[in-house]
Coordinates of C-alpha atoms and ligand atoms in Angstrom, one line a residue:
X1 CA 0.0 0.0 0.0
X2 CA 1.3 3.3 -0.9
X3 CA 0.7 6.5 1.5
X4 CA 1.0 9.9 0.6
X5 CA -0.1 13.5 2.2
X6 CA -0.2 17.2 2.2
X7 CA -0.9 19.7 4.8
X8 CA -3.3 22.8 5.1
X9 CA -3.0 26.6 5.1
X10 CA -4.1 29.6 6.7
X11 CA -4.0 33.0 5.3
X12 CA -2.2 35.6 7.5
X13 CA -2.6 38.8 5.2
X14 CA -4.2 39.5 1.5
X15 CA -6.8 37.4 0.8
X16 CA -9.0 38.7 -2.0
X17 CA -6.4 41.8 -3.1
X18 CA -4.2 38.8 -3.9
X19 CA -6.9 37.9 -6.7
X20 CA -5.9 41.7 -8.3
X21 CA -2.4 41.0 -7.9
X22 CA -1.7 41.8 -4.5
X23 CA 0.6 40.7 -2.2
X24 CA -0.2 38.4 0.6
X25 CA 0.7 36.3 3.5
X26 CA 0.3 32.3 3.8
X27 CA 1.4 30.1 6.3
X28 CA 1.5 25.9 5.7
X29 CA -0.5 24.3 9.0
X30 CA 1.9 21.3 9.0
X31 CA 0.1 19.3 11.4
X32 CA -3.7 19.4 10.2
X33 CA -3.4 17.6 6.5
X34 CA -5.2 15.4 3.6
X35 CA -4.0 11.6 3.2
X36 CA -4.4 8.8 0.7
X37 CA -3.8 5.3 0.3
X38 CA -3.4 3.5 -3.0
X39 CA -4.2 0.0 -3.6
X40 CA -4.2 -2.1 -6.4
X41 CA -8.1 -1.9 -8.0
X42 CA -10.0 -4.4 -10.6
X43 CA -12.3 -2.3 -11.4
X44 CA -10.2 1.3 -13.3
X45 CA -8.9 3.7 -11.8
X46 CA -11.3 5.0 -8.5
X47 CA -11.6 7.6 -5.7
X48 CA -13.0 6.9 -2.3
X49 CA -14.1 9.8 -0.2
X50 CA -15.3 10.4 3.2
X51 CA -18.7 10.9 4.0
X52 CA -19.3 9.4 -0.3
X53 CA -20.8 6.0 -0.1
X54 CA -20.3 5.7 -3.5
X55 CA -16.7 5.5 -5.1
X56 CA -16.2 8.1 -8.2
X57 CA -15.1 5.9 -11.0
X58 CA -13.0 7.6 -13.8
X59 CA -14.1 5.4 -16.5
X60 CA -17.9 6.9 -16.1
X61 CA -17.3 10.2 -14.6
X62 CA -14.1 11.5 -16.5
X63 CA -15.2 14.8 -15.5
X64 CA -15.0 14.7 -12.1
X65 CA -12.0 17.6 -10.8
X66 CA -10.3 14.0 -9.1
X67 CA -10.5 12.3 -12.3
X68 CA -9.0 15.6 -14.6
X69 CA -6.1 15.7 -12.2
X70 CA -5.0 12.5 -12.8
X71 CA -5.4 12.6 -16.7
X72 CA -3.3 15.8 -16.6
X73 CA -1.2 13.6 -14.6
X74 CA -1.3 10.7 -16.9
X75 CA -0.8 13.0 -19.8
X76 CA 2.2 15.1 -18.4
X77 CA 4.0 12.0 -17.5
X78 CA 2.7 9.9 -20.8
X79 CA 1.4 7.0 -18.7
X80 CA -1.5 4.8 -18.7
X81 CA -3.8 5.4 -15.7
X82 CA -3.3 2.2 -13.6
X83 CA -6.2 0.3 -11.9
X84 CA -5.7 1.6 -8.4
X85 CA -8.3 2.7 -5.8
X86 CA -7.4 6.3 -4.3
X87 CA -9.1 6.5 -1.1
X88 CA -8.8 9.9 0.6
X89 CA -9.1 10.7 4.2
X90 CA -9.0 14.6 5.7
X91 CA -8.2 16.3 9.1
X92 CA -9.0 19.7 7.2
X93 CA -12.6 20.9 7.4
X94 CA -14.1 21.6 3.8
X95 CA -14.9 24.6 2.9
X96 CA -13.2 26.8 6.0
X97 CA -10.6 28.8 4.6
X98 CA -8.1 25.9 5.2
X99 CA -7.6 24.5 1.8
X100 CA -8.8 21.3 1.8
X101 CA -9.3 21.1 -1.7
X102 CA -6.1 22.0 -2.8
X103 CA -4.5 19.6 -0.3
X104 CA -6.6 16.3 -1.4
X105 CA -5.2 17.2 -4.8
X106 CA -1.7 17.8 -4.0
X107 CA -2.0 14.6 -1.6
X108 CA -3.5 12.6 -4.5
X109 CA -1.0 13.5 -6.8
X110 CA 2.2 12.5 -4.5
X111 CA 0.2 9.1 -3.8
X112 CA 0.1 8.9 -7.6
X113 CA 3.8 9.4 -8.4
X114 CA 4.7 7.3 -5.4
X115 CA 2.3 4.4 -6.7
X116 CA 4.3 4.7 -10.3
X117 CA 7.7 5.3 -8.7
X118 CA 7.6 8.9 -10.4
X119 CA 9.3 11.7 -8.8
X120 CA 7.6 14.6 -9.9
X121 CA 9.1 18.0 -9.1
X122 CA 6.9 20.0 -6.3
X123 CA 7.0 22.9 -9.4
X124 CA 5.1 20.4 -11.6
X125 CA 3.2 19.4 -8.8
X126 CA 1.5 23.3 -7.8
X127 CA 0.8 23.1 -11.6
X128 CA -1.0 20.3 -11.5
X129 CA -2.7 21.3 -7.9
X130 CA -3.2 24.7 -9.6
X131 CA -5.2 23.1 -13.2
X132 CA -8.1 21.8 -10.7
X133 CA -8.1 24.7 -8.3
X134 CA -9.1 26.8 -11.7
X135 CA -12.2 24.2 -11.7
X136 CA -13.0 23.9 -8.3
X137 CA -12.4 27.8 -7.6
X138 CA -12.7 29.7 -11.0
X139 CA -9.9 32.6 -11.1
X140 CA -7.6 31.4 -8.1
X141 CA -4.6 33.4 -7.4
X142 CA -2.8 30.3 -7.3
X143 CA -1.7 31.1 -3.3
X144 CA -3.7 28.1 -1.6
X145 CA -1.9 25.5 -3.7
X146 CA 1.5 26.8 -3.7
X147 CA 1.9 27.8 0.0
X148 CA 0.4 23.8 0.6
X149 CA 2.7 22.1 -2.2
X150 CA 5.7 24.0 -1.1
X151 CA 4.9 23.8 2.6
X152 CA 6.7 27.1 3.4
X153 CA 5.3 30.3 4.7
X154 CA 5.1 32.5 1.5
X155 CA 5.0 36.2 0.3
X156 CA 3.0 35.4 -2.5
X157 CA 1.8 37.4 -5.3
X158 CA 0.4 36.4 -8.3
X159 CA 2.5 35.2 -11.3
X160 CA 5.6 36.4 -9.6
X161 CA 8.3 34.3 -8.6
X162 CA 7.6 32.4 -5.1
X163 CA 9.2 34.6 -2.5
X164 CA 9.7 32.3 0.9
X165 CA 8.9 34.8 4.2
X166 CA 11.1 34.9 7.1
X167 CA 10.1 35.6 10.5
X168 CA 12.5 35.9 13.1
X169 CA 10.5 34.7 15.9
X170 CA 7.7 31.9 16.6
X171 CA 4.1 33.1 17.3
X172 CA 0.9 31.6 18.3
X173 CA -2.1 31.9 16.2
X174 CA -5.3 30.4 17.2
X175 CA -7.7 29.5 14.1
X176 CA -11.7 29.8 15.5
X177 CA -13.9 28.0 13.0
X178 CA -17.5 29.3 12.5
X179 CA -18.7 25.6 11.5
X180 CA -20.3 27.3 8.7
X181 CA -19.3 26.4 5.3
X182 CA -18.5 28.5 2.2
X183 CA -17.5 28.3 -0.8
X184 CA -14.7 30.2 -1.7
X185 CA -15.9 31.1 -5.5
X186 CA -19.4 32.6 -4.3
X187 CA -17.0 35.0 -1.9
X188 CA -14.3 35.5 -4.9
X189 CA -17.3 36.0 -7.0
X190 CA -19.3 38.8 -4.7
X191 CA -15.7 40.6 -4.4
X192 CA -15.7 40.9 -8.6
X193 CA -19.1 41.7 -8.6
X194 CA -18.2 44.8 -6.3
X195 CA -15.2 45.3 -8.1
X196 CA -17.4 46.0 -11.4
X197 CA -20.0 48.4 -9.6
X198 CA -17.6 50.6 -7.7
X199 CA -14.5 49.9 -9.0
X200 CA -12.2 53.0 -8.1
X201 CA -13.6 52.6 -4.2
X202 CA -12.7 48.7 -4.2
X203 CA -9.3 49.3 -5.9
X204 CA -8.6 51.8 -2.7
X205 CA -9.5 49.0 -0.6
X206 CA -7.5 46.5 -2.5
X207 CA -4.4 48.2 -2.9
X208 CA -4.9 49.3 1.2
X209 CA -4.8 45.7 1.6
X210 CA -1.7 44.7 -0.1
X211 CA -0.2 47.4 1.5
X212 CA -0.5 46.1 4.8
X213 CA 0.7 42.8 3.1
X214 CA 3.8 44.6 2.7
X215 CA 4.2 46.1 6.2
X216 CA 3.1 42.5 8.1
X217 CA 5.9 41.0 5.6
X218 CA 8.8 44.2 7.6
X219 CA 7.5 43.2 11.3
X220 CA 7.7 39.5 10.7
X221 CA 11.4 39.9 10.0
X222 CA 11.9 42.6 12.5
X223 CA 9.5 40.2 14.9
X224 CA 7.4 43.4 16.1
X225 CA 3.7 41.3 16.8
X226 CA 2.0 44.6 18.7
X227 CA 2.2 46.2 14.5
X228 CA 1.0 42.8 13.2
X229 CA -1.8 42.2 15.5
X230 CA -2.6 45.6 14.6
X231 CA -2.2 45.1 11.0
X232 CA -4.5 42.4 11.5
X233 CA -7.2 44.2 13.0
X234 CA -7.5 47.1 9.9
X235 CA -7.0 44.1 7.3
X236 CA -10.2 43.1 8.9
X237 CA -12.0 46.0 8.5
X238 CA -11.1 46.1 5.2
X239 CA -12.5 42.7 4.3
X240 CA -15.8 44.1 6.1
X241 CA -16.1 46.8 3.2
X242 CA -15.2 43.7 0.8
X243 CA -18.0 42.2 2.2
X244 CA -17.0 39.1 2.7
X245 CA -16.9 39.0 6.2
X246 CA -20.3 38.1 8.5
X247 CA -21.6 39.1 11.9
X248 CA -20.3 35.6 13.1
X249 CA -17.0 36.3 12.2
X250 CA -17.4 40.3 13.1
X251 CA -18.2 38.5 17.0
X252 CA -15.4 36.3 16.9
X253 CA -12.6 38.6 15.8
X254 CA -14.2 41.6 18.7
X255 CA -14.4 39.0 21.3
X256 CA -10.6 37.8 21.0
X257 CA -9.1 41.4 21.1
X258 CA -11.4 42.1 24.2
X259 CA -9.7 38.6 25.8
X260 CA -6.0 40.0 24.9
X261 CA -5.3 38.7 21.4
X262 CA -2.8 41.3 19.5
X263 CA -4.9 41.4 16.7
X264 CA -7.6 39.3 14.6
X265 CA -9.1 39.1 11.3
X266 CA -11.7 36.7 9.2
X267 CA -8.9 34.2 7.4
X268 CA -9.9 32.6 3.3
X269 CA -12.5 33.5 1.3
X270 CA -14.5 34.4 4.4
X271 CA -18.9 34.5 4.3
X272 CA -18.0 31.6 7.1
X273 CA -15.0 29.2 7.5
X274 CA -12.0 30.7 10.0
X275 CA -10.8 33.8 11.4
X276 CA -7.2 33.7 13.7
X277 CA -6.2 35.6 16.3
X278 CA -2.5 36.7 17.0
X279 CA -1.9 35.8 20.8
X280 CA 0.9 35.9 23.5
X281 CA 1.7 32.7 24.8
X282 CA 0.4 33.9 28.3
X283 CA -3.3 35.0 27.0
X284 CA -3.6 31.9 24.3
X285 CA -5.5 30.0 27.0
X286 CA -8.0 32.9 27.8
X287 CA -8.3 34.0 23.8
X288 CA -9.5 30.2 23.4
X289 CA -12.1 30.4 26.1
X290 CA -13.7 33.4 24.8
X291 CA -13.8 32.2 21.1
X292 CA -15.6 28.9 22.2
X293 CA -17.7 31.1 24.8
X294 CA -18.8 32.9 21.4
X295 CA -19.6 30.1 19.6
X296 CA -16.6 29.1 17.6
X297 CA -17.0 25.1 16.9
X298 CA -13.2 24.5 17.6
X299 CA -10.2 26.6 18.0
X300 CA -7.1 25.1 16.9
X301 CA -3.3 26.6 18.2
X302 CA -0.5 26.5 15.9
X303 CA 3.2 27.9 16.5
X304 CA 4.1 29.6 13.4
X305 CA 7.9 28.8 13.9
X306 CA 10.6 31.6 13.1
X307 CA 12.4 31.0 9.3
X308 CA 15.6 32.9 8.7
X309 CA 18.0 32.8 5.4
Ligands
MEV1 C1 -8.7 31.7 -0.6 O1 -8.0 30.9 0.3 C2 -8.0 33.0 -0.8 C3 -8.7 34.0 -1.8 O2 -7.8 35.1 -1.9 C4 -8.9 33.4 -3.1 C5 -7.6 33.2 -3.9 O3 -6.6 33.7 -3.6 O4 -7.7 32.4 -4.9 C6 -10.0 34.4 -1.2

């Protein structure tokens, strides 16, 4: 049996500017991730999902995003599709922000070249990961599956050359999910639609945003989290005039600064999924409390760890 897996992601700073070519921050959550197993199948080449209790059989649904990422695959690498069965299992809630999607195609596509004894270059595989994202997502700025192939915090911005951040000392973020599901296209969508009415307005708002981008990007070198949490607070308020944020996630973000996080903002696509708060070791327990007092459904804690050159 052949194993294979890639992690999630949270966005720290830029989501929906990056769309227009602004910069933004991504970090890899190495700990919460996507697996498969591959095992010999008779019958084609078939996906098993959670929750599915039906398989997805490529023969009959070739247009399936699973089944168009492994004839890209088959095609790049001019190989026959062998008879396996793919069966995918997640830690990553769908739909949250994380990128789930983006890591059960990334996870399927090790499992594949592993299964074929292909090494495929993680450059070939964000291009594969980035071919489905377009069908799952629309216009993706290509961030969710390159921060999640590479597995490095990135400064990302679109079609530019991946920059790898570096942050000179670990923090703590805590990641409160609304348990409400949402699609990252209808969000990406409602920000275009905006874009089209009032275009110079949501340009200001944009370009605001990837400034910040920029200045989060200075005090992660420099380590200065009092700027970023309060970076963190105005990107919110931005993504509030974006509308892609909810009264939910308006709650959640309020009620962590009141318990002592630095900062907090929505995190994805927003209209549901995640929003993090920046938090000193000493308040993380209280900033926890008060996010599950409000209703988050879980808060998970992750260490960003410092990354030098
Ligand atoms: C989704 O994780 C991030 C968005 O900026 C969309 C994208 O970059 O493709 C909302």
């Amino acid at each position: 049996m052949i194993e294979a897996s890639a992690c999630s992601k949270i966005i720290l700073f830029g989501e929906h500017a990056v769309v227009y070519g602004q910069p933004a921050i991504a970090v890899p959550l190495v700990d919460l991730r996507a697996h498969v197993t591959l095992q010999p199948s008779e019958v084609g080449l078939v996906f098993e999902l959670p929750r599915l209790t039906e398989s997805i059989h490529c023969d009959t649904t070739p247009s399936h995003p699973f089944c168009v990422l492994v004839q890209n695959f088959s095609q790049r690498y001019e190989h026959n599709l062998p008879n396996v069965c793919i069966k995918i299992t997640s830690q990553i809630p769908i739909a949250s922000g994380l990128g789930s999607g983006a890591a059960i195609s990334t996870a399927i596509v090790r499992g594949l070249g592993s299964y074929l004894d292909i090494e495929i270059p993680l450059e070939t595989q964000n291009e594969l990961v980035y071919a489905i994202e377009k069908l799952f997502h629309g216009t993706p700025s290509g961030i969710d599956n390159s921060v999640i192939v590479f597995e490095k915090p990135l400064f990302f911005i679109r079609e530019h050359a991946l920059e790898m951040l570096e942050n000179k000392l670990p923090f703590r973020i805590l990641i409160g999910d609304t348990g409400v599901t949402a699609e990252t296209h209808v969000a990406v969508s409602a920000v275009r639609q905006l874009y089209e009415e009032r275009t110079s307005k949501t340009r200001a708002v944009i370009d605001e945003i990837g400034r910040i981008a920029y200045e989060a990007r200075d005090c992660m070198k420099r380590g200065s989290w009092r700027d970023l949490g309060a970076l963190m607070n105005h990107n919110h308020r931005l993504l509030q005039t974006l509308t892609v944020s909810t009264n939910q996630l308006d709650l959640l973000v309020t009620q962590a600064v009141e318990a002592g996080a630095l900062g907090a903002k929505l995190s994805g696509g927003g209209r549901g999924g995640n929003m993090i708060a920046l938090v000193e070791e000493r308040d993380a327990e209280n900033v926890t409390e008060a996010l599950l007092k409000t209703g988050a459904h879980q808060v998970i804690s992750t260490l960003i760890p410092s990354v030098t050159r």
